[in-house]
């Protein structure tokens, strides 16, 4: 029986059921007993495997099909009525064409299956930021992941009442056919249709699809922001907490920064970092004229490989219970999990992510897929902020952009004002590494880390940022960081991880006008003496000790590299035609003149 008598909801569910023809419809009410029954069912069919409940209570394991392990940007579409509204950085499909194509694929696809109706809230139920979605899916795995990543159940429908304001999400596994895999967004209809995949980023519709693509469009219409940003709080010894939001492209360490543990000397003084979110921020202007941010999610969908007691002990602690692991190594000796970078003791008697026998002591092949994941409840995190569910969010002192640049960007710099900060975000980029592509130094521009996630024309998105600037009375300061400067021999110069706290400290001191900086062509760069290196004991790849001079090296602004970058930015901006905000074109030519001066 439907959990609601909202006619808009029931009519839509009936329509989708008439299309996909499930044997039955089951509403997810949010109760633990219902979820437990679903876990048991998934275990009985082999969809999930129950892990060692003494070592990993409440944890489950799943292996996906080999062709379905990551987001599919080339099969992700923004189906706005007008092509120009998808913009040059999105794939576009005309909505009626898209519905027709998808209806053909969905028709009868749930025959013999159950359709689960998952009401979910992005943002704490009752928060003024919160928005409702309903995901219809034929996958128990998706239901169980959604129950970790979002708030699900009856309370969400009660919050919705008889309103029409909910995102209509339809997900079907169909045949998991790559050729018929589509992730379609209809921003004007508040709808998402996802088919032939079971990978998180494609099918947990609350996350990238709603909380970024659809929500960015909603934010444009309603004067707020949906951003690909972590949120963290820095507590100083006097107990005051200051919050920052930070945008980095995928795989640049957002989860690690969000859960950072400060260097020992700071810990001794009483500094702490609190996690509010690791991937998405919804941001609104508060009554006090500051920006306030919430994490709309309820869990972490993190990359497992590389997560270790050294790189991120808080993340490791977060996945000890009630977690779903996907595509990692299954240790057959004790029914636990393993992944590359966890420790130096890979299991010998194991199955790899494809389900083949795997001996970690001998195998040349990796055991876990590089994009294998954990889905863990946020409440598991030892450093979760007391404010992480605060209905009004947390006030932002700073916004930080960043990318992976071998030479161009200094360790940190500050934009001169809001408009310049928008420019800094719009020119964000990362360089591909040799391991990933075979060619190093290929620059991929990824404005505000939103390239794959902006649900409308990125030119309009930039204009929205500029327009919002006029409405924010007390804007946060805007910074850019680059943890990834390389030496001439290709080694990372900056230690990163916990030591990034030293940069955060400088940023917060700048926000309080407690420290001066050098004005350069690109913005304000720290004086080398103003970043605290006390207790830093780091040797670059075992050969060169990190000193204050080394810090000076990575604070330099290399004009030749920047002039090269300006060319690349011009080319990128050129794609937007008259959608490129005039202010950004001005910012770019002003930068060029400063570099040439
Ligand atoms: C993610 C991503 O999974 O950005 O968060 O790809
Ligand atoms: Mn992300």
XYZ file of C-alpha atoms and ligand atoms in Angstrom:
604
model
C 0.000 0.000 0.000
C 1.225 3.489 -0.794
C 2.664 5.283 2.224
C 1.033 8.531 1.153
C -2.216 9.745 -0.304
C -0.468 12.589 -2.131
C -2.186 12.232 -5.523
C 0.798 13.668 -7.416
C 2.960 10.952 -5.941
C 0.555 8.053 -6.393
C -0.346 9.022 -9.968
C 3.330 9.210 -10.917
C 4.166 5.887 -9.241
C 1.210 4.263 -11.047
C 2.404 5.677 -14.347
C 5.945 4.376 -13.861
C 4.615 0.972 -12.772
C 2.408 0.812 -15.874
C 5.562 1.378 -17.928
C 7.973 -0.977 -16.156
C 5.392 -3.613 -15.078
C 6.851 -4.851 -11.779
C 5.173 -7.799 -10.059
C 4.619 -5.639 -6.996
C 5.461 -2.290 -5.418
C 7.015 -2.056 -1.959
C 7.263 1.281 -0.132
C 10.330 1.857 2.015
C 9.062 3.138 5.356
C 12.444 3.783 6.968
C 12.107 1.085 9.619
C 15.121 -0.997 10.583
C 13.014 -4.177 10.463
C 12.136 -3.623 6.814
C 15.756 -2.897 5.885
C 16.920 -5.970 7.797
C 14.453 -8.145 5.876
C 15.755 -6.698 2.610
C 19.354 -7.426 3.617
C 18.394 -11.017 4.375
C 16.639 -11.326 1.040
C 19.635 -9.898 -0.848
C 21.905 -12.359 0.952
C 19.618 -15.271 0.070
C 19.734 -14.406 -3.641
C 23.489 -13.749 -3.617
C 23.080 -10.044 -4.412
C 24.895 -9.287 -1.147
C 27.256 -11.245 1.027
C 27.178 -10.888 4.793
C 30.674 -10.166 6.102
C 32.244 -11.320 9.388
C 29.789 -9.873 11.902
C 32.231 -9.921 14.791
C 34.850 -7.904 12.974
C 32.512 -5.907 10.753
C 29.074 -5.763 12.402
C 26.255 -4.833 10.027
C 28.608 -4.904 7.017
C 27.898 -6.399 3.613
C 29.831 -7.050 0.443
C 28.860 -6.775 -3.164
C 30.509 -7.367 -6.504
C 29.154 -5.517 -9.521
C 29.156 -6.671 -13.107
C 32.521 -6.004 -14.692
C 31.162 -3.417 -17.132
C 29.498 -1.321 -14.438
C 32.057 0.191 -12.095
C 32.011 3.973 -12.540
C 30.041 7.040 -13.568
C 29.450 7.178 -17.315
C 29.883 10.813 -18.325
C 29.500 10.037 -22.022
C 26.087 8.471 -21.378
C 24.872 11.175 -18.977
C 22.438 13.665 -20.479
C 20.832 16.966 -19.566
C 17.462 16.887 -21.321
C 16.431 20.519 -21.249
C 13.887 21.667 -23.822
C 16.388 24.006 -25.382
C 19.863 22.689 -26.205
C 21.499 25.952 -25.193
C 20.351 25.335 -21.604
C 22.497 22.207 -21.361
C 25.476 24.198 -22.594
C 28.696 23.126 -24.273
C 29.945 20.969 -21.389
C 26.954 18.591 -21.134
C 25.524 15.947 -23.438
C 22.053 16.978 -24.494
C 19.007 15.099 -25.645
C 15.671 16.637 -26.546
C 13.241 15.640 -23.741
C 10.545 13.931 -25.848
C 13.250 11.995 -27.735
C 14.826 11.015 -24.428
C 11.528 9.886 -22.879
C 10.771 7.878 -26.005
C 14.140 6.173 -26.064
C 14.054 5.475 -22.318
C 10.445 4.286 -22.349
C 11.423 1.697 -24.943
C 14.170 0.462 -22.634
C 12.095 0.578 -19.448
C 8.976 -1.011 -20.980
C 8.236 -4.188 -19.054
C 11.778 -4.181 -17.618
C 10.617 -4.900 -14.053
C 8.579 -7.970 -14.998
C 9.220 -10.643 -12.364
C 10.795 -8.041 -10.083
C 9.715 -5.839 -7.200
C 9.663 -2.068 -7.615
C 10.806 -0.370 -4.416
C 9.544 3.156 -3.808
C 12.110 5.036 -1.739
C 11.027 8.430 -0.397
C 14.150 10.349 0.552
C 15.172 13.743 1.831
C 18.326 15.556 0.850
C 19.101 17.561 3.979
C 17.831 16.818 7.481
C 14.059 16.328 7.559
C 12.517 19.632 8.573
C 15.526 21.745 7.583
C 14.701 24.770 5.416
C 17.324 23.430 2.999
C 15.732 19.984 2.708
C 14.275 18.745 -0.559
C 12.338 15.586 -1.251
C 12.873 12.943 -3.877
C 11.310 9.589 -4.556
C 13.395 6.917 -6.200
C 11.705 3.966 -7.810
C 14.169 1.121 -8.269
C 14.226 -2.620 -8.869
C 17.471 -3.065 -6.919
C 17.682 -3.933 -3.218
C 21.346 -2.858 -3.328
C 20.195 0.618 -4.362
C 17.556 0.713 -1.610
C 20.124 -0.225 1.041
C 22.648 2.315 -0.231
C 20.004 5.026 -0.355
C 19.096 4.192 3.244
C 22.696 5.029 4.201
C 23.281 8.006 1.908
C 19.970 9.817 2.499
C 17.170 10.068 5.053
C 14.483 7.670 3.855
C 10.987 6.654 4.854
C 7.595 7.810 6.024
C 8.824 10.987 7.745
C 9.922 12.275 4.341
C 6.446 11.821 2.870
C 4.962 13.548 5.902
C 7.280 16.480 5.229
C 6.182 16.505 1.567
C 2.477 16.522 2.486
C 0.408 17.121 -0.630
C 3.073 19.190 -2.374
C 4.139 18.554 -5.957
C 7.698 19.641 -5.174
C 9.589 16.360 -5.302
C 12.176 14.912 -7.654
C 10.854 11.955 -9.629
C 13.620 9.387 -9.884
C 13.221 6.195 -11.873
C 16.002 3.637 -11.794
C 15.990 0.244 -13.455
C 18.762 -2.315 -13.677
C 17.170 -3.543 -16.907
C 19.771 -5.899 -18.408
C 22.859 -3.923 -17.244
C 23.529 -3.469 -20.949
C 26.266 -0.878 -21.513
C 24.897 -0.007 -24.915
C 21.560 0.922 -23.407
C 22.920 2.650 -20.312
C 21.607 6.208 -19.948
C 21.563 8.645 -17.062
C 18.994 11.249 -18.089
C 18.135 14.448 -16.242
C 15.049 16.527 -16.962
C 15.636 19.699 -14.908
C 12.427 21.336 -16.125
C 10.375 18.282 -15.049
C 12.181 17.611 -11.770
C 12.902 14.138 -13.096
C 15.791 11.671 -13.403
C 15.724 8.422 -15.388
C 18.624 6.039 -14.969
C 18.814 2.651 -16.667
C 21.084 -0.349 -17.210
C 23.531 0.476 -14.405
C 23.865 -0.366 -10.743
C 26.937 1.796 -9.986
C 26.435 4.309 -7.153
C 27.146 7.555 -8.988
C 24.692 6.529 -11.721
C 21.931 5.079 -9.579
C 21.895 6.565 -6.074
C 19.777 9.287 -7.553
C 19.930 11.510 -4.472
C 23.640 12.084 -4.929
C 25.157 13.392 -8.172
C 21.890 13.313 -10.160
C 19.666 15.205 -7.712
C 21.914 16.929 -5.172
C 24.178 18.329 -7.888
C 22.661 18.265 -11.396
C 18.990 18.917 -10.624
C 19.741 20.968 -7.495
C 22.222 23.240 -9.282
C 19.400 24.090 -11.680
C 16.987 24.637 -8.759
C 19.552 26.834 -7.025
C 19.848 28.975 -10.139
C 16.065 29.484 -10.132
C 15.771 29.941 -6.364
C 18.889 31.926 -5.414
C 21.060 29.297 -3.782
C 23.985 27.045 -4.673
C 24.388 23.269 -4.996
C 28.123 22.585 -5.103
C 30.612 19.723 -5.344
C 32.190 20.734 -2.040
C 33.237 19.220 1.245
C 32.455 21.172 4.406
C 34.669 21.129 7.483
C 34.972 23.019 10.733
C 38.254 24.057 12.338
C 38.039 24.344 16.125
C 40.641 26.580 17.695
C 41.931 26.151 21.271
C 39.380 28.667 22.581
C 36.573 26.398 21.337
C 35.464 28.593 18.461
C 34.714 26.705 15.214
C 35.163 28.276 11.771
C 33.793 26.531 8.696
C 35.095 26.285 5.147
C 33.727 24.631 2.012
C 36.112 23.280 -0.603
C 35.665 22.135 -4.197
C 38.111 19.731 -5.824
C 37.683 17.544 -8.884
C 36.906 13.873 -8.234
C 39.888 11.935 -6.842
C 41.770 14.957 -5.442
C 41.299 13.990 -1.798
C 38.051 15.662 -0.682
C 37.231 12.896 1.786
C 40.767 13.034 3.200
C 40.653 16.811 3.670
C 37.160 16.659 5.186
C 38.408 14.196 7.843
C 41.878 15.629 8.319
C 43.759 15.130 11.580
C 45.916 18.179 12.390
C 49.662 17.731 12.971
C 50.599 16.829 16.521
C 51.707 20.287 17.540
C 48.257 21.664 16.682
C 46.498 18.790 18.427
C 48.487 19.546 21.563
C 47.381 23.154 21.434
C 43.754 22.026 21.138
C 42.984 22.406 17.437
C 40.469 19.977 15.931
C 38.871 19.414 12.545
C 35.189 18.451 12.356
C 33.599 16.908 9.264
C 30.266 18.278 8.067
C 30.332 16.684 4.607
C 32.783 15.161 2.141
C 31.224 15.661 -1.297
C 28.255 18.005 -1.642
C 27.244 21.349 -0.128
C 23.934 23.176 -0.461
C 24.527 26.816 0.325
C 22.113 29.659 1.048
C 22.342 33.275 2.134
C 21.476 33.564 5.823
C 19.658 36.413 7.525
C 23.009 37.697 8.732
C 24.191 38.113 5.134
C 26.677 35.265 5.401
C 26.610 32.043 3.384
C 25.313 29.015 5.296
C 25.959 25.476 4.124
C 24.509 22.030 4.759
C 25.639 18.604 3.667
C 22.483 17.189 2.047
C 23.737 13.600 2.353
C 23.664 11.217 5.308
C 26.625 9.018 4.457
C 29.953 8.724 2.671
C 30.284 6.974 -0.675
C 34.059 6.888 -0.648
C 36.797 5.388 -2.776
C 38.311 2.490 -0.810
C 41.805 2.078 -2.356
C 44.332 4.313 -0.671
C 42.241 4.609 2.505
C 44.496 3.575 5.371
C 45.276 4.207 9.008
C 47.879 6.665 7.751
C 45.990 8.488 4.977
C 42.608 8.710 6.692
C 42.100 6.957 10.042
C 38.695 8.621 10.483
C 37.402 7.151 7.221
C 38.747 3.746 8.205
C 36.960 3.978 11.545
C 33.764 4.999 9.691
C 33.651 1.741 7.716
C 33.909 -0.646 10.678
C 30.150 -1.136 10.972
C 26.890 -0.861 8.999
C 28.817 -0.354 5.773
C 28.373 -1.762 2.275
C 31.604 -2.532 0.412
C 31.517 -2.745 -3.372
C 34.202 -4.278 -5.617
C 36.941 -4.582 -2.988
C 38.859 -7.809 -2.217
C 37.046 -10.478 -0.222
C 39.329 -12.230 2.274
C 38.115 -15.838 2.363
C 40.030 -16.717 5.550
C 38.041 -14.478 7.810
C 35.265 -13.118 5.560
C 36.506 -9.541 5.720
C 37.589 -7.032 3.085
C 40.850 -5.589 1.775
C 41.969 -3.070 -0.827
C 45.228 -1.727 -2.247
C 46.784 0.794 0.108
C 44.967 -0.484 3.209
C 48.083 -2.128 4.647
C 51.035 -4.210 3.591
C 49.332 -7.531 4.351
C 47.083 -8.445 1.436
C 45.200 -11.681 2.007
C 46.533 -14.743 0.224
C 43.317 -16.695 0.131
C 40.909 -14.220 -1.410
C 38.621 -13.320 -4.284
C 39.339 -10.233 -6.355
C 36.664 -7.720 -7.329
C 35.704 -9.883 -10.293
C 35.207 -12.915 -8.058
C 38.318 -14.745 -9.232
C 40.694 -16.474 -6.778
C 43.349 -13.960 -5.785
C 46.569 -14.255 -3.824
C 47.760 -10.853 -2.682
C 51.282 -12.132 -2.027
C 51.759 -13.248 -5.622
C 49.270 -11.623 -7.918
C 50.454 -8.963 -10.350
C 46.896 -7.759 -10.828
C 45.147 -5.438 -8.417
C 42.618 -7.168 -6.216
C 40.215 -4.272 -5.661
C 38.858 -2.176 -8.494
C 40.523 1.282 -8.385
C 37.037 2.794 -8.020
C 35.842 0.277 -5.421
C 33.761 1.946 -2.744
C 32.448 1.952 0.788
C 29.007 3.271 1.670
C 29.126 4.283 5.328
C 26.768 6.216 7.601
C 28.087 9.696 8.445
C 27.335 9.111 12.135
C 30.094 6.470 12.171
C 32.742 9.129 11.616
C 34.698 9.855 14.836
C 35.146 13.500 13.812
C 31.610 14.161 12.584
C 30.659 17.716 13.485
C 28.064 18.305 16.188
C 26.523 20.689 13.663
C 26.398 18.270 10.744
C 22.620 18.011 10.866
C 21.974 21.579 12.018
C 18.833 22.608 10.114
C 20.222 26.072 9.362
C 23.644 24.726 8.366
C 27.013 26.221 9.255
C 28.330 29.699 8.336
C 31.195 29.772 5.841
C 34.307 31.830 6.505
C 36.024 30.674 3.309
C 35.458 28.887 0.039
C 38.432 26.953 -1.286
C 38.937 25.807 -4.846
C 41.699 23.480 -5.924
C 43.062 21.153 -8.524
C 46.006 18.981 -9.378
C 48.629 21.189 -11.052
C 52.260 20.136 -11.451
C 53.702 23.617 -11.881
C 51.173 26.345 -12.452
C 49.276 27.020 -9.241
C 51.077 27.872 -5.986
C 50.326 25.969 -2.788
C 47.701 28.566 -1.900
C 46.533 31.988 -3.012
C 43.620 34.251 -2.210
C 41.295 35.933 -4.686
C 41.077 39.721 -4.405
C 37.275 39.805 -4.045
C 34.097 37.829 -4.835
C 34.121 38.401 -8.616
C 37.798 37.514 -8.822
C 37.017 34.451 -6.709
C 34.334 33.377 -9.178
C 36.962 33.758 -11.890
C 39.407 31.636 -9.885
C 36.735 28.924 -9.560
C 35.865 29.129 -13.250
C 39.472 28.468 -14.314
C 39.959 25.460 -12.030
C 41.730 22.604 -13.733
C 43.506 19.360 -13.087
C 46.283 17.702 -14.991
C 45.996 14.053 -15.781
C 48.720 11.840 -14.367
C 50.817 9.451 -16.405
C 49.220 6.497 -14.683
C 45.752 7.520 -15.763
C 46.199 8.418 -19.389
C 49.710 7.766 -20.605
C 50.177 11.451 -21.320
C 51.125 13.737 -18.473
C 50.178 17.357 -18.172
C 46.946 17.197 -20.149
C 44.873 19.961 -18.621
C 41.204 19.260 -18.041
C 39.343 22.422 -17.054
C 36.856 21.611 -14.322
C 35.176 24.842 -13.170
C 34.238 24.715 -9.496
C 34.735 20.902 -9.844
C 31.294 20.935 -11.446
C 32.160 19.987 -15.016
C 30.331 16.623 -14.867
C 27.695 17.860 -12.417
C 26.281 21.206 -13.552
C 22.683 20.659 -14.655
C 22.488 23.706 -16.923
C 24.638 25.941 -19.094
C 27.892 26.572 -17.261
C 27.920 30.134 -18.609
C 24.626 30.775 -16.796
C 26.063 29.013 -13.758
C 28.980 31.469 -13.638
C 26.575 34.380 -14.072
C 24.555 32.966 -11.175
C 27.686 32.988 -8.992
C 28.362 36.617 -9.993
C 24.740 37.661 -9.409
C 24.642 35.986 -5.998
C 27.771 37.933 -5.076
C 25.733 41.133 -5.157
C 23.248 39.666 -2.683
C 25.723 38.334 -0.127
C 26.436 41.106 2.372
C 29.178 39.233 4.221
C 30.719 36.949 1.635
C 33.301 34.342 2.545
C 36.836 34.918 1.266
C 37.810 32.773 -1.705
C 41.061 30.807 -2.026
C 42.743 28.353 -4.341
C 45.001 25.537 -3.159
C 47.223 23.066 -4.960
C 48.617 20.212 -2.880
C 50.136 18.612 -5.965
C 53.130 20.702 -7.119
C 55.791 18.397 -8.568
C 59.558 18.715 -8.478
C 61.525 18.557 -11.725
C 61.982 14.858 -11.103
C 58.230 14.390 -10.756
C 57.937 14.056 -6.971
C 55.266 15.679 -4.834
C 56.883 18.557 -3.000
C 54.217 19.288 -0.369
C 53.555 16.515 2.220
C 49.761 16.931 1.999
C 47.303 15.004 4.216
C 47.371 16.271 7.849
C 49.937 18.926 6.992
C 47.340 20.636 4.804
C 46.124 21.969 8.136
C 49.044 24.433 8.037
C 47.502 25.954 4.916
C 44.013 25.946 6.416
C 45.394 27.864 9.362
C 46.823 30.540 7.048
C 43.502 30.756 5.214
C 41.568 31.305 8.439
C 44.065 33.894 9.632
C 43.581 35.735 6.325
C 39.822 35.617 6.876
C 40.363 37.398 10.179
C 42.856 39.878 8.711
C 45.522 38.570 11.054
C 48.252 38.143 8.467
C 49.489 40.099 5.460
C 50.287 38.591 2.057
C 52.150 39.362 -1.150
C 50.115 40.738 -3.996
C 50.919 38.893 -7.235
C 49.451 38.822 -10.733
C 47.058 36.031 -9.735
C 46.110 37.118 -6.210
C 47.431 37.194 -2.653
C 50.149 34.637 -1.929
C 51.471 33.918 1.590
C 54.848 35.162 2.679
C 56.926 32.018 3.186
C 57.397 32.919 6.861
C 53.676 32.972 7.514
C 52.959 29.294 7.016
C 53.799 27.424 10.173
C 56.336 24.670 9.485
C 56.986 23.852 13.137
C 57.306 20.122 13.697
C 57.154 19.395 9.970
C 59.507 16.528 9.364
C 59.168 15.597 5.729
C 61.662 14.364 3.190
C 60.575 14.502 -0.412
C 60.724 10.878 -1.615
C 63.507 10.194 0.851
C 66.010 12.505 -0.823
C 65.366 16.123 0.022
C 64.282 17.622 3.317
C 61.354 20.038 3.174
C 62.617 23.441 4.360
C 61.369 26.987 4.288
C 63.134 27.378 0.945
C 61.159 24.448 -0.428
C 58.017 26.193 0.733
C 59.203 29.297 -1.132
C 59.493 27.161 -4.288
C 55.863 26.090 -4.200
C 54.611 29.578 -3.428
C 56.048 30.979 -6.657
C 53.871 32.196 -9.489
C 55.578 31.130 -12.716
C 54.472 33.669 -15.283
C 55.324 31.531 -18.324
C 53.157 28.675 -17.110
C 50.365 31.096 -16.340
C 50.536 32.716 -19.771
C 50.296 29.225 -21.281
C 47.274 28.631 -19.039
C 45.669 31.875 -20.169
C 45.726 30.534 -23.741
C 44.052 27.333 -22.590
C 41.428 29.283 -20.605
C 40.659 31.491 -23.629
C 40.035 28.402 -25.704
C 37.796 26.937 -23.006
C 35.894 30.185 -22.471
C 35.467 30.415 -26.264
C 33.095 27.422 -26.154
C 30.522 29.438 -24.247
C 29.937 32.129 -26.885
C 27.678 34.875 -25.590
C 26.885 32.850 -22.460
C 30.334 33.744 -21.120
C 29.739 36.448 -18.500
C 31.396 39.696 -19.520
C 32.911 40.012 -16.062
C 34.823 36.776 -16.524
C 36.161 37.863 -19.922
C 37.314 41.084 -18.211
C 38.907 39.152 -15.390
C 40.822 37.043 -17.887
C 42.184 39.977 -19.843
C 43.088 41.781 -16.616
C 45.013 38.690 -15.518
C 46.803 38.548 -18.842
C 47.848 42.191 -18.606
C 49.093 41.735 -15.050
C 51.131 38.720 -16.125
C 52.638 40.646 -19.011
C 53.330 43.800 -16.982
C 32.303 10.973 -6.485
C 32.825 11.647 -7.685
O 32.041 9.757 -6.532
O 33.031 12.860 -7.638
O 32.125 11.661 -5.474
O 33.024 10.986 -8.710
Mn 32.327 13.743 -5.829
